[in-house]
CSV table of C-alpha atoms in Angstrom, one decimal:
chain,number,residue,atom,x,y,z
A,21,MET,CA,-30.1,19.5,-8.8
A,22,GLY,CA,-28.9,16.5,-6.7
A,23,THR,CA,-27.9,14.5,-9.8
A,24,ASP,CA,-26.3,17.5,-11.6
A,25,GLU,CA,-23.7,18.3,-8.9
A,26,PRO,CA,-21.9,15.0,-9.0
A,27,ALA,CA,-21.8,15.1,-12.8
A,28,GLN,CA,-20.2,18.7,-12.6
A,29,ARG,CA,-17.8,17.5,-10.0
A,30,ASN,CA,-16.6,14.6,-12.1
A,31,ASN,CA,-16.0,16.6,-15.2
A,32,PRO,CA,-12.3,16.9,-16.0
A,33,THR,CA,-10.8,20.4,-15.9
A,34,TYR,CA,-8.3,21.7,-18.3
A,35,ARG,CA,-5.5,24.1,-17.6
A,36,SER,CA,-2.4,25.3,-19.7
A,37,PHE,CA,1.1,26.8,-18.8
A,38,GLU,CA,3.7,28.3,-21.2
A,39,THR,CA,7.2,29.6,-20.4
A,40,SER,CA,10.7,29.5,-21.9
A,41,ALA,CA,14.1,29.1,-20.5
A,42,ALA,CA,14.8,32.8,-21.1
A,43,ILE,CA,11.8,33.8,-19.0
A,44,ILE,CA,12.9,31.6,-16.2
A,45,LYS,CA,16.4,32.9,-16.4
A,46,ARG,CA,15.2,36.5,-16.0
A,47,ALA,CA,13.1,35.4,-12.9
A,48,GLY,CA,16.4,34.1,-11.2
A,49,TRP,CA,16.2,30.5,-12.5
A,50,LYS,CA,12.8,30.0,-10.8
A,51,ILE,CA,9.2,29.8,-11.7
A,52,ARG,CA,8.0,32.2,-9.0
A,53,HIS,CA,4.5,32.8,-10.2
A,54,PRO,CA,3.4,30.3,-12.8
A,55,MET,CA,0.8,31.9,-15.1
A,56,ILE,CA,-1.6,28.9,-15.4
A,57,GLU,CA,-4.5,29.6,-17.6
A,58,ASN,CA,-8.0,27.9,-17.2
A,59,ILE,CA,-9.4,26.3,-20.4
A,60,PRO,CA,-13.2,26.0,-20.5
A,61,ASP,CA,-13.7,22.7,-22.3
A,62,GLU,CA,-12.1,19.7,-24.2
A,63,ALA,CA,-12.4,21.5,-27.6
A,64,SER,CA,-10.5,24.5,-26.3
A,65,ALA,CA,-7.9,22.2,-24.9
A,66,GLN,CA,-7.4,20.5,-28.3
A,67,ALA,CA,-7.2,23.9,-29.9
A,68,PHE,CA,-4.5,24.8,-27.4
A,69,ILE,CA,-2.4,21.8,-28.6
A,70,LYS,CA,-2.9,22.6,-32.2
A,71,THR,CA,-1.8,26.2,-31.8
A,72,LEU,CA,1.8,26.9,-32.8
A,73,LEU,CA,3.5,29.7,-31.0
A,74,ARG,CA,5.4,32.2,-32.9
A,75,ARG,CA,9.0,32.8,-32.0
A,76,ASP,CA,9.0,36.3,-30.3
A,77,LYS,CA,12.3,37.6,-29.1
A,78,ARG,CA,10.7,40.5,-27.4
A,79,GLN,CA,8.6,38.2,-25.1
A,80,ASN,CA,11.5,35.9,-24.6
A,81,GLN,CA,9.8,33.2,-26.5
A,82,GLU,CA,12.4,32.7,-29.2
A,83,GLU,CA,13.7,29.2,-28.4
A,84,SER,CA,13.6,26.6,-25.6
A,85,ARG,CA,10.1,27.0,-25.0
A,86,PHE,CA,7.8,24.9,-22.9
A,87,ARG,CA,4.1,24.3,-23.2
A,88,LEU,CA,2.0,22.1,-20.9
A,89,LEU,CA,-1.6,21.0,-21.0
A,90,CYS,CA,-2.9,19.7,-17.6
A,91,ILE,CA,-6.1,17.6,-17.5
A,92,LYS,CA,-7.4,17.1,-13.9
A,93,VAL,CA,-9.8,14.2,-13.2
A,94,ASP,CA,-11.5,12.9,-10.1
A,95,ASP,CA,-10.7,9.1,-11.0
A,96,ARG,CA,-8.0,7.5,-13.0
A,97,SER,CA,-10.7,5.6,-14.9
A,98,GLN,CA,-11.5,8.9,-16.7
A,99,ILE,CA,-8.0,9.2,-18.3
A,100,PRO,CA,-8.7,6.6,-21.1
A,101,LYS,CA,-11.9,8.6,-21.8
A,102,GLN,CA,-9.8,11.5,-23.0
A,103,GLN,CA,-8.9,9.7,-26.1
A,104,PRO,CA,-9.9,12.6,-28.5
A,105,THR,CA,-7.5,14.9,-26.8
A,106,VAL,CA,-4.7,12.1,-26.9
A,107,ASP,CA,-5.4,11.6,-30.6
A,108,THR,CA,-5.1,15.4,-31.2
A,109,ALA,CA,-1.8,15.4,-29.3
A,110,ALA,CA,-0.5,12.5,-31.3
A,111,GLU,CA,-1.5,14.5,-34.6
A,112,ALA,CA,0.5,17.5,-33.4
A,113,ARG,CA,3.4,15.5,-32.3
A,114,TRP,CA,3.0,16.3,-28.6
A,115,ILE,CA,3.2,12.6,-27.7
A,116,ASN,CA,4.9,9.4,-28.9
A,117,SER,CA,2.8,7.0,-30.8
A,118,GLU,CA,3.1,4.5,-27.8
A,119,PHE,CA,1.6,6.8,-25.3
A,120,GLY,CA,-2.0,6.2,-26.4
A,121,SER,CA,-1.7,2.4,-25.8
A,122,PHE,CA,0.2,3.1,-22.6
A,123,ILE,CA,-3.0,4.9,-21.3
A,124,GLN,CA,-5.6,2.4,-22.6
A,125,LYS,CA,-3.7,-0.7,-21.2
A,126,GLY,CA,-3.2,1.0,-17.9
A,127,THR,CA,0.6,0.3,-18.1
A,128,VAL,CA,2.5,1.2,-14.8
A,129,GLY,CA,5.9,2.6,-14.9
A,130,SER,CA,8.1,4.9,-17.0
A,131,ALA,CA,10.0,4.7,-20.3
A,132,VAL,CA,12.3,6.8,-22.4
A,133,LEU,CA,11.3,6.7,-26.2
A,134,THR,CA,13.1,8.1,-29.2
A,135,GLU,CA,11.2,8.6,-32.5
A,136,THR,CA,12.4,10.6,-35.5
A,137,GLY,CA,15.3,11.8,-33.4
A,138,ASP,CA,13.1,13.4,-30.7
A,139,ILE,CA,13.0,12.2,-27.1
A,140,SER,CA,9.9,11.3,-25.1
A,141,LEU,CA,9.4,10.4,-21.4
A,142,ILE,CA,6.2,8.7,-20.5
A,143,VAL,CA,5.2,8.1,-16.9
A,144,GLN,CA,2.2,6.5,-15.2
A,145,THR,CA,1.8,5.7,-11.5
A,146,PRO,CA,0.5,2.4,-10.0
A,147,ASP,CA,-3.3,1.9,-9.7
A,148,ASP,CA,-3.7,2.3,-5.9
A,149,ASP,CA,-5.3,4.8,-3.4
A,150,LEU,CA,-2.4,7.1,-3.4
A,151,PRO,CA,-2.3,10.3,-5.6
A,152,PHE,CA,-2.0,9.3,-9.4
A,153,LEU,CA,-0.6,10.9,-12.5
A,154,THR,CA,0.0,10.2,-16.0
A,155,LEU,CA,2.6,12.3,-18.1
A,156,SER,CA,4.2,12.5,-21.5
A,157,MET,CA,6.9,15.0,-22.1
A,158,ARG,CA,8.4,15.3,-25.6
A,159,GLU,CA,11.0,17.3,-27.3
A,160,ILE,CA,10.0,19.0,-30.6
A,161,HIS,CA,13.0,19.6,-32.7
A,162,THR,CA,12.7,22.3,-35.4
A,163,GLU,CA,14.4,21.2,-38.6
A,164,GLY,CA,17.1,23.6,-40.0
A,165,ARG,CA,18.0,25.1,-36.6
A,166,GLN,CA,20.6,24.3,-34.1
A,167,ARG,CA,19.2,21.9,-31.6
A,168,ARG,CA,17.4,24.5,-29.4
A,169,SER,CA,14.4,22.4,-29.1
A,170,ASP,CA,11.0,23.2,-27.6
A,171,TRP,CA,9.3,20.8,-25.1
A,172,VAL,CA,5.7,19.9,-24.8
A,173,CYS,CA,3.9,18.0,-22.0
A,174,LEU,CA,0.5,16.3,-21.7
A,175,PHE,CA,-0.2,15.9,-18.0
A,176,PHE,CA,-3.1,14.0,-16.4
A,177,ILE,CA,-3.4,14.4,-12.5
A,178,GLY,CA,-5.8,13.3,-9.8
A,179,PRO,CA,-7.5,15.5,-7.3
A,180,ASP,CA,-4.8,15.2,-4.7
A,181,ILE,CA,-2.1,16.7,-7.0
A,182,ASP,CA,-1.7,20.5,-7.3
A,183,LEU,CA,0.0,21.8,-10.5
A,184,GLU,CA,1.0,25.1,-8.9
A,185,SER,CA,2.9,23.3,-6.2
A,186,LEU,CA,4.9,21.3,-8.7
A,187,LEU,CA,6.0,24.4,-10.6
A,188,HIS,CA,6.1,27.1,-7.9
A,189,GLU,CA,9.5,28.0,-6.6
A,190,THR,CA,11.2,25.1,-8.3
A,191,VAL,CA,14.8,25.9,-9.0
A,192,PHE,CA,15.6,25.6,-12.7
A,193,PRO,CA,19.0,24.3,-13.5
A,194,SER,CA,21.4,27.0,-14.6
A,195,ASP,CA,24.2,24.7,-15.8
A,196,TYR,CA,23.1,23.4,-19.1
A,197,SER,CA,25.7,25.2,-21.3
A,198,PRO,CA,26.9,24.3,-23.8
A,199,LEU,CA,23.7,22.0,-24.1
A,200,SER,CA,20.3,23.5,-24.8
A,201,PRO,CA,18.0,23.9,-21.7
A,202,ASP,CA,15.3,21.4,-21.3
A,203,PHE,CA,12.3,21.1,-18.9
A,204,MET,CA,13.1,17.7,-17.1
A,205,PHE,CA,12.9,19.6,-13.8
A,206,LEU,CA,9.2,18.7,-13.8
A,207,PRO,CA,9.6,14.9,-13.8
A,208,VAL,CA,12.5,15.2,-11.3
A,209,ARG,CA,10.2,17.2,-9.0
A,210,ILE,CA,7.6,14.4,-9.5
A,211,LEU,CA,10.2,11.8,-8.5
A,212,LYS,CA,11.1,13.8,-5.3
A,213,ASN,CA,7.4,13.9,-4.4
A,214,GLU,CA,7.1,10.1,-5.0
A,215,VAL,CA,10.0,9.2,-2.8
A,216,GLU,CA,8.8,11.5,0.0
A,217,GLN,CA,5.4,10.1,-0.2
A,218,VAL,CA,6.6,6.5,0.0
A,219,GLY,CA,8.7,7.7,3.0
A,220,ARG,CA,5.7,9.1,4.8
A,221,GLU,CA,3.4,6.2,4.2
A,222,LEU,CA,6.2,3.8,5.3
A,223,LYS,CA,6.7,5.6,8.5
A,224,GLU,CA,3.0,5.2,9.4
A,225,LEU,CA,3.1,1.5,8.4
A,226,LYS,CA,6.0,0.9,10.8
A,227,LYS,CA,4.0,2.5,13.7
A,228,LEU,CA,1.0,0.3,13.0
A,229,VAL,CA,3.1,-2.9,12.8
A,230,LEU,CA,5.0,-2.0,16.1
A,231,LYS,CA,1.6,-1.1,17.7
A,232,GLY,CA,0.5,-4.6,16.8
A,233,ASP,CA,3.1,-6.0,19.4
A,234,ASP,CA,1.2,-4.6,22.3
A,235,ARG,CA,-2.1,-5.9,21.1
A,236,LEU,CA,-0.6,-9.4,20.9
A,237,LEU,CA,-0.6,-9.5,24.7
A,238,SER,CA,-4.4,-9.7,24.7
A,239,LYS,CA,-6.0,-13.0,25.9
A,240,ASP,CA,-9.3,-12.3,24.2
A,241,LEU,CA,-10.0,-14.6,21.2
A,242,ALA,CA,-12.1,-11.9,19.3
A,243,SER,CA,-9.4,-9.3,19.9
A,244,LEU,CA,-6.7,-11.5,18.6
A,245,ASP,CA,-8.9,-12.4,15.5
A,246,CYS,CA,-9.3,-8.7,14.8
A,247,VAL,CA,-5.4,-8.1,15.2
A,248,LYS,CA,-4.9,-10.9,12.6
A,249,ASN,CA,-7.3,-9.3,10.1
A,250,GLU,CA,-5.5,-5.9,10.7
A,251,LEU,CA,-2.2,-7.7,9.9
A,252,PHE,CA,-3.5,-8.8,6.6
A,253,GLU,CA,-4.5,-5.2,5.8
A,254,LEU,CA,-1.0,-4.1,6.7
A,255,GLY,CA,0.5,-6.6,4.4
A,256,LYS,CA,-1.6,-5.2,1.6
A,257,THR,CA,-0.3,-1.7,2.4
A,258,HIS,CA,3.2,-2.9,2.4
A,259,LEU,CA,2.7,-4.4,-1.1
A,260,LYS,CA,1.2,-1.1,-2.4
A,261,LEU,CA,4.2,0.9,-0.9
A,262,ARG,CA,6.7,-1.6,-2.5
A,263,ASP,CA,5.0,-1.1,-5.9
A,264,ARG,CA,5.3,2.7,-5.4
A,265,TRP,CA,8.9,2.4,-4.4
A,266,LEU,CA,9.7,0.2,-7.5
A,267,PHE,CA,7.9,2.8,-9.6
A,268,ALA,CA,10.1,5.7,-8.2
A,269,LYS,CA,13.2,3.6,-8.6
A,270,GLY,CA,12.3,2.9,-12.2
A,271,LEU,CA,11.5,6.5,-12.9
A,272,ALA,CA,14.9,7.6,-11.4
A,273,GLU,CA,16.7,5.2,-13.7
A,274,ASN,CA,14.9,6.3,-16.7
A,275,LEU,CA,15.6,9.9,-16.0
A,276,VAL,CA,19.3,9.1,-15.9
A,277,LYS,CA,18.9,7.4,-19.2
A,278,CYS,CA,16.9,10.3,-20.6
A,279,PHE,CA,19.6,12.8,-19.6
A,280,SER,CA,22.2,10.7,-21.2
A,281,GLU,CA,20.1,10.4,-24.4
A,282,ILE,CA,19.6,14.2,-24.5
A,283,ALA,CA,23.3,14.9,-24.1
A,284,ARG,CA,24.2,12.4,-26.8
A,285,LEU,CA,21.8,13.8,-29.3
A,286,GLN,CA,22.7,17.5,-28.6
A,287,GLU,CA,26.4,16.8,-28.7
A,288,LYS,CA,26.0,15.6,-32.3
A,289,ASP,CA,24.7,19.1,-33.3
A,290,ILE,CA,27.5,21.0,-31.4
A,291,GLY,CA,30.1,18.4,-32.3
A,292,SER,CA,32.2,20.9,-34.1
A,293,ASN,CA,32.5,23.3,-31.0
A,294,SER,CA,33.0,20.4,-28.6
A,295,SER,CA,35.7,18.9,-30.8
A,296,SER,CA,37.6,22.1,-30.9
A,297,SER,CA,37.5,22.6,-27.1
A,298,GLY,CA,38.5,18.9,-26.7
A,299,SER,CA,35.9,18.4,-24.0
A,300,LYS,CA,32.8,16.3,-24.0
A,301,ALA,CA,29.5,18.1,-23.3
A,302,THR,CA,27.8,16.8,-20.2
A,303,TYR,CA,24.2,17.1,-18.9
A,304,SER,CA,23.2,19.4,-16.1
A,305,LYS,CA,25.0,18.3,-12.8
A,306,ILE,CA,22.2,20.0,-10.8
A,307,LEU,CA,19.5,17.8,-12.2
A,308,MET,CA,21.7,14.7,-12.1
A,309,GLN,CA,22.5,15.3,-8.5
A,310,ARG,CA,18.9,15.8,-7.7
A,311,VAL,CA,18.1,12.4,-9.2
A,312,GLU,CA,21.0,10.7,-7.5
A,313,THR,CA,19.8,12.1,-4.1
A,314,GLN,CA,16.4,10.6,-4.5
A,315,MET,CA,18.0,7.3,-5.6
A,316,ALA,CA,20.0,7.3,-2.4
A,317,MET,CA,16.8,8.1,-0.4
A,318,SER,CA,15.1,5.2,-2.2
A,319,ASP,CA,18.0,2.8,-1.0
A,320,ILE,CA,17.4,3.9,2.6
A,321,LEU,CA,13.7,3.2,2.3
A,322,GLN,CA,14.4,-0.4,1.0
A,323,LEU,CA,15.8,-1.2,4.3
A,324,ASP,CA,12.5,-0.6,6.1
A,325,LEU,CA,10.5,-2.1,3.3
A,326,ASP,CA,12.6,-5.4,3.6
A,327,ALA,CA,12.3,-5.4,7.5
A,328,ILE,CA,8.5,-5.1,7.7
A,329,PRO,CA,7.4,-8.4,6.1
A,330,PRO,CA,9.3,-10.6,8.5
A,331,LYS,CA,7.8,-8.7,11.4
A,332,ILE,CA,4.3,-9.2,10.1
A,333,LYS,CA,5.1,-12.9,9.6
A,334,GLN,CA,6.2,-13.3,13.1
A,335,GLN,CA,3.2,-11.5,14.5
A,336,HIS,CA,0.9,-13.8,12.3
A,337,LYS,CA,2.8,-16.8,13.8
A,338,THR,CA,2.3,-15.7,17.4
A,339,ILE,CA,-1.4,-15.1,16.9
A,340,ASP,CA,-1.9,-18.5,15.3
A,341,THR,CA,-0.1,-20.2,18.2
A,342,LYS,CA,-2.2,-18.4,20.8
A,343,LEU,CA,-5.4,-18.9,18.9
A,344,SER,CA,-4.7,-22.7,18.6
A,345,ILE,CA,-4.1,-22.9,22.5
A,346,MET,CA,-7.4,-20.9,23.1
A,347,ILE,CA,-9.5,-22.9,20.7
A,348,ALA,CA,-8.1,-26.2,22.3
A,349,GLU,CA,-9.2,-24.8,25.6
A,350,ASP,CA,-12.7,-23.9,24.4
A,351,THR,CA,-13.0,-27.4,22.9
A,352,ARG,CA,-12.1,-29.0,26.2
A,353,ARG,CA,-14.6,-26.8,28.1
A,354,ASP,CA,-17.3,-27.5,25.5
A,355,SER,CA,-17.1,-31.2,26.5
A,356,SER,CA,-18.7,-30.3,29.9
A,357,SER,CA,-22.0,-31.9,28.7
A,358,MET,CA,-20.2,-35.2,28.5
A,359,LYS,CA,-19.0,-34.6,32.1
A,360,THR,CA,-22.6,-34.0,33.1
A,361,ILE,CA,-23.5,-37.4,31.8
A,362,ALA,CA,-20.7,-39.0,33.6
A,363,VAL,CA,-21.6,-37.3,36.9
A,364,LEU,CA,-25.2,-38.6,36.6
A,365,THR,CA,-23.8,-42.0,36.1
A,366,LEU,CA,-21.6,-41.7,39.2
A,367,VAL,CA,-24.7,-40.6,41.2
A,368,PHE,CA,-26.7,-43.8,40.3
A,369,LEU,CA,-23.6,-46.1,40.3
A,370,PRO,CA,-23.2,-46.7,44.1
A,371,ALA,CA,-27.0,-47.5,44.6
A,372,THR,CA,-26.9,-49.9,41.6
A,373,ALA,CA,-23.8,-51.6,43.0
A,374,MET,CA,-25.4,-52.0,46.4
A,375,ALA,CA,-28.6,-53.6,45.0
A,376,SER,CA,-26.3,-55.9,43.1
A,377,ILE,CA,-24.0,-56.8,45.9
A,378,PHE,CA,-26.5,-57.5,48.6
A,379,SER,CA,-29.2,-58.9,46.1
A,380,MET,CA,-31.8,-57.4,48.4
A,381,SER,CA,-35.5,-57.7,47.9
A,382,MET,CA,-36.7,-54.4,49.3
A,383,LEU,CA,-40.3,-55.0,48.2
A,384,ASP,CA,-42.3,-58.0,48.9
A,385,TRP,CA,-45.0,-58.0,46.3
A,386,GLN,CA,-46.4,-61.4,47.5
A,387,ALA,CA,-47.1,-60.3,51.0
A,388,LYS,CA,-50.5,-61.2,52.4
A,389,ASP,CA,-53.1,-58.7,53.3
A,390,GLY,CA,-51.9,-56.9,56.4
A,391,ASP,CA,-48.2,-57.7,56.0
A,392,THR,CA,-45.5,-54.9,55.2
A,393,VAL,CA,-44.6,-54.8,51.6
A,394,VAL,CA,-41.4,-52.7,52.3
A,395,SER,CA,-38.6,-54.4,54.2
A,396,SER,CA,-37.9,-52.8,57.7
A,397,LYS,CA,-34.1,-52.9,56.9
A,398,ILE,CA,-34.4,-50.6,53.7
A,399,TRP,CA,-32.9,-47.7,55.7
A,400,ILE,CA,-29.5,-49.5,55.6
A,401,TYR,CA,-29.5,-49.5,51.8
A,402,ALA,CA,-30.4,-45.8,51.8
A,403,VAL,CA,-27.6,-44.8,54.3
A,404,VAL,CA,-24.9,-46.9,52.5
A,405,ALA,CA,-26.0,-45.7,49.0
A,406,VAL,CA,-26.1,-42.0,50.0
A,407,VAL,CA,-22.7,-42.3,51.8
A,408,LEU,CA,-21.0,-44.0,48.9
A,409,THR,CA,-22.5,-41.6,46.4
A,410,CYS,CA,-21.2,-38.6,48.4
A,411,VAL,CA,-17.7,-40.1,48.7
A,412,VAL,CA,-17.5,-40.9,45.0
A,413,LEU,CA,-18.7,-37.3,44.1
A,414,VAL,CA,-16.2,-35.7,46.5
A,415,VAL,CA,-13.4,-37.7,45.1
A,416,TRP,CA,-14.3,-36.9,41.6
A,417,ILE,CA,-14.7,-33.2,42.3
A,418,LEU,CA,-11.3,-33.1,44.0
A,419,TRP,CA,-9.7,-34.9,41.1
A,420,PHE,CA,-11.4,-32.6,38.5
A,421,LYS,CA,-10.2,-29.3,40.2
A,422,TRP,CA,-6.7,-30.6,40.4
A,423,THR,CA,-6.4,-31.6,36.8
A,424,GLN,CA,-8.2,-28.3,35.8
A,425,LYS,CA,-5.6,-26.2,37.8
A,426,LYS,CA,-2.8,-28.2,36.3
A,427,TYR,CA,-4.2,-27.8,32.7
A,428,ASP,CA,-4.7,-24.0,33.2
A,429,LYS,CA,-1.2,-23.5,34.4
A,430,LYS,CA,0.2,-25.4,31.4
A,431,MET,CA,-2.1,-23.4,29.0
A,432,TRP,CA,-1.0,-20.0,30.2
A,433,ASN,CA,2.7,-21.2,30.2
A,434,ASP,CA,2.2,-22.0,26.5
A,435,ILE,CA,0.6,-18.6,25.8
A,436,GLU,CA,3.5,-16.8,27.5
A,437,THR,CA,5.9,-18.9,25.4
A,438,ALA,CA,4.0,-17.7,22.3
A,439,ASP,CA,4.3,-14.2,23.4
A,440,ASN,CA,8.0,-14.6,23.9
A,441,PRO,CA,9.2,-17.1,21.4
A,442,ASN,CA,12.9,-16.6,22.3
A,443,SER,CA,12.4,-17.3,26.1
A,444,LYS,CA,13.2,-21.0,25.6
A,445,GLU,CA,16.4,-20.2,23.9
A,446,THR,CA,17.5,-17.7,26.7
A,447,THR,CA,16.6,-20.3,29.4
């Protein structure tokens, strides 16, 4: 049983949603309680794609209908494995022919495609640890009718994205006339979520970067090395958020392009009516304003995105300066073994000098039996040697302490300068 549970947890889940502009209008231009149906398996999901809805005026399913198949996966690597469903969607004209390669190659971004006069919007988020999704929304135009198109959507989402929250209480634009309603409210809602997500993550990143300023005051080598590693991680997080920001910015631009293309194509079909009124048909101002709002919010986020890298770079520079000073100090202290050898030399130097200067023969190895081998004046050598040794050691210790104190004072002044790089300029 322990091996079966992960396999069940990793299996994709399939859900469907169907509505129409008429149904949404009767609900006050909102999807208040989205009727999302669970689909048991992949074969049933493919059957849902192949099924053609009958136009039923009594159920408000006559025109401007919207059908969505949502495939929820635990990991984005599972999306390319849904190729049979993607192939079925291609055969049923649910997706553009480019969408399959878009998935297989892991292409990041969005694009507006036109094929046989129908419009497609494809979207795929960057490959990072944030919530991911892949979407294809396509217009299906019925020949022989005025351009009151249906829309279909193949939607892959990760475990952190909730389909109900994307649909529930979303205000549907009511200002399409004279154009036909579409269902671009869904990618517009996705855009809003992306911009808000980047804003939240960026706010947390700024807190962590500013928190690093306090930790730079540490005088511990290991702590500073840890801060440096954290700064590298913050730099990677910034790159991730910048990629997400660029993705959202590109999605907003493509939505504007898609809106213009929809209006252009529909205006051809209602050209006679628009020419008689003398006014040009325009796309929904409500949706356009929503996209423009998110574009404005993205411009605000750009200021913070541009301000963070110099701050991280300055912190790296400060840490490198402090680490260099501390490493130099550790290197100097590691030379204590050489100082020990020097001290031993100092200890033996006075006695050696005395023996050389006075050329004394302290021991008479040729003495006859009964005579003293050691000279009676040897105490003079011992006294003078000990006194000179003590004097030399005292002088050396005093000199060493004086230089040590002077060096320590200079080192901490350098570290304080590293903490406040502008202090020299102000003085």
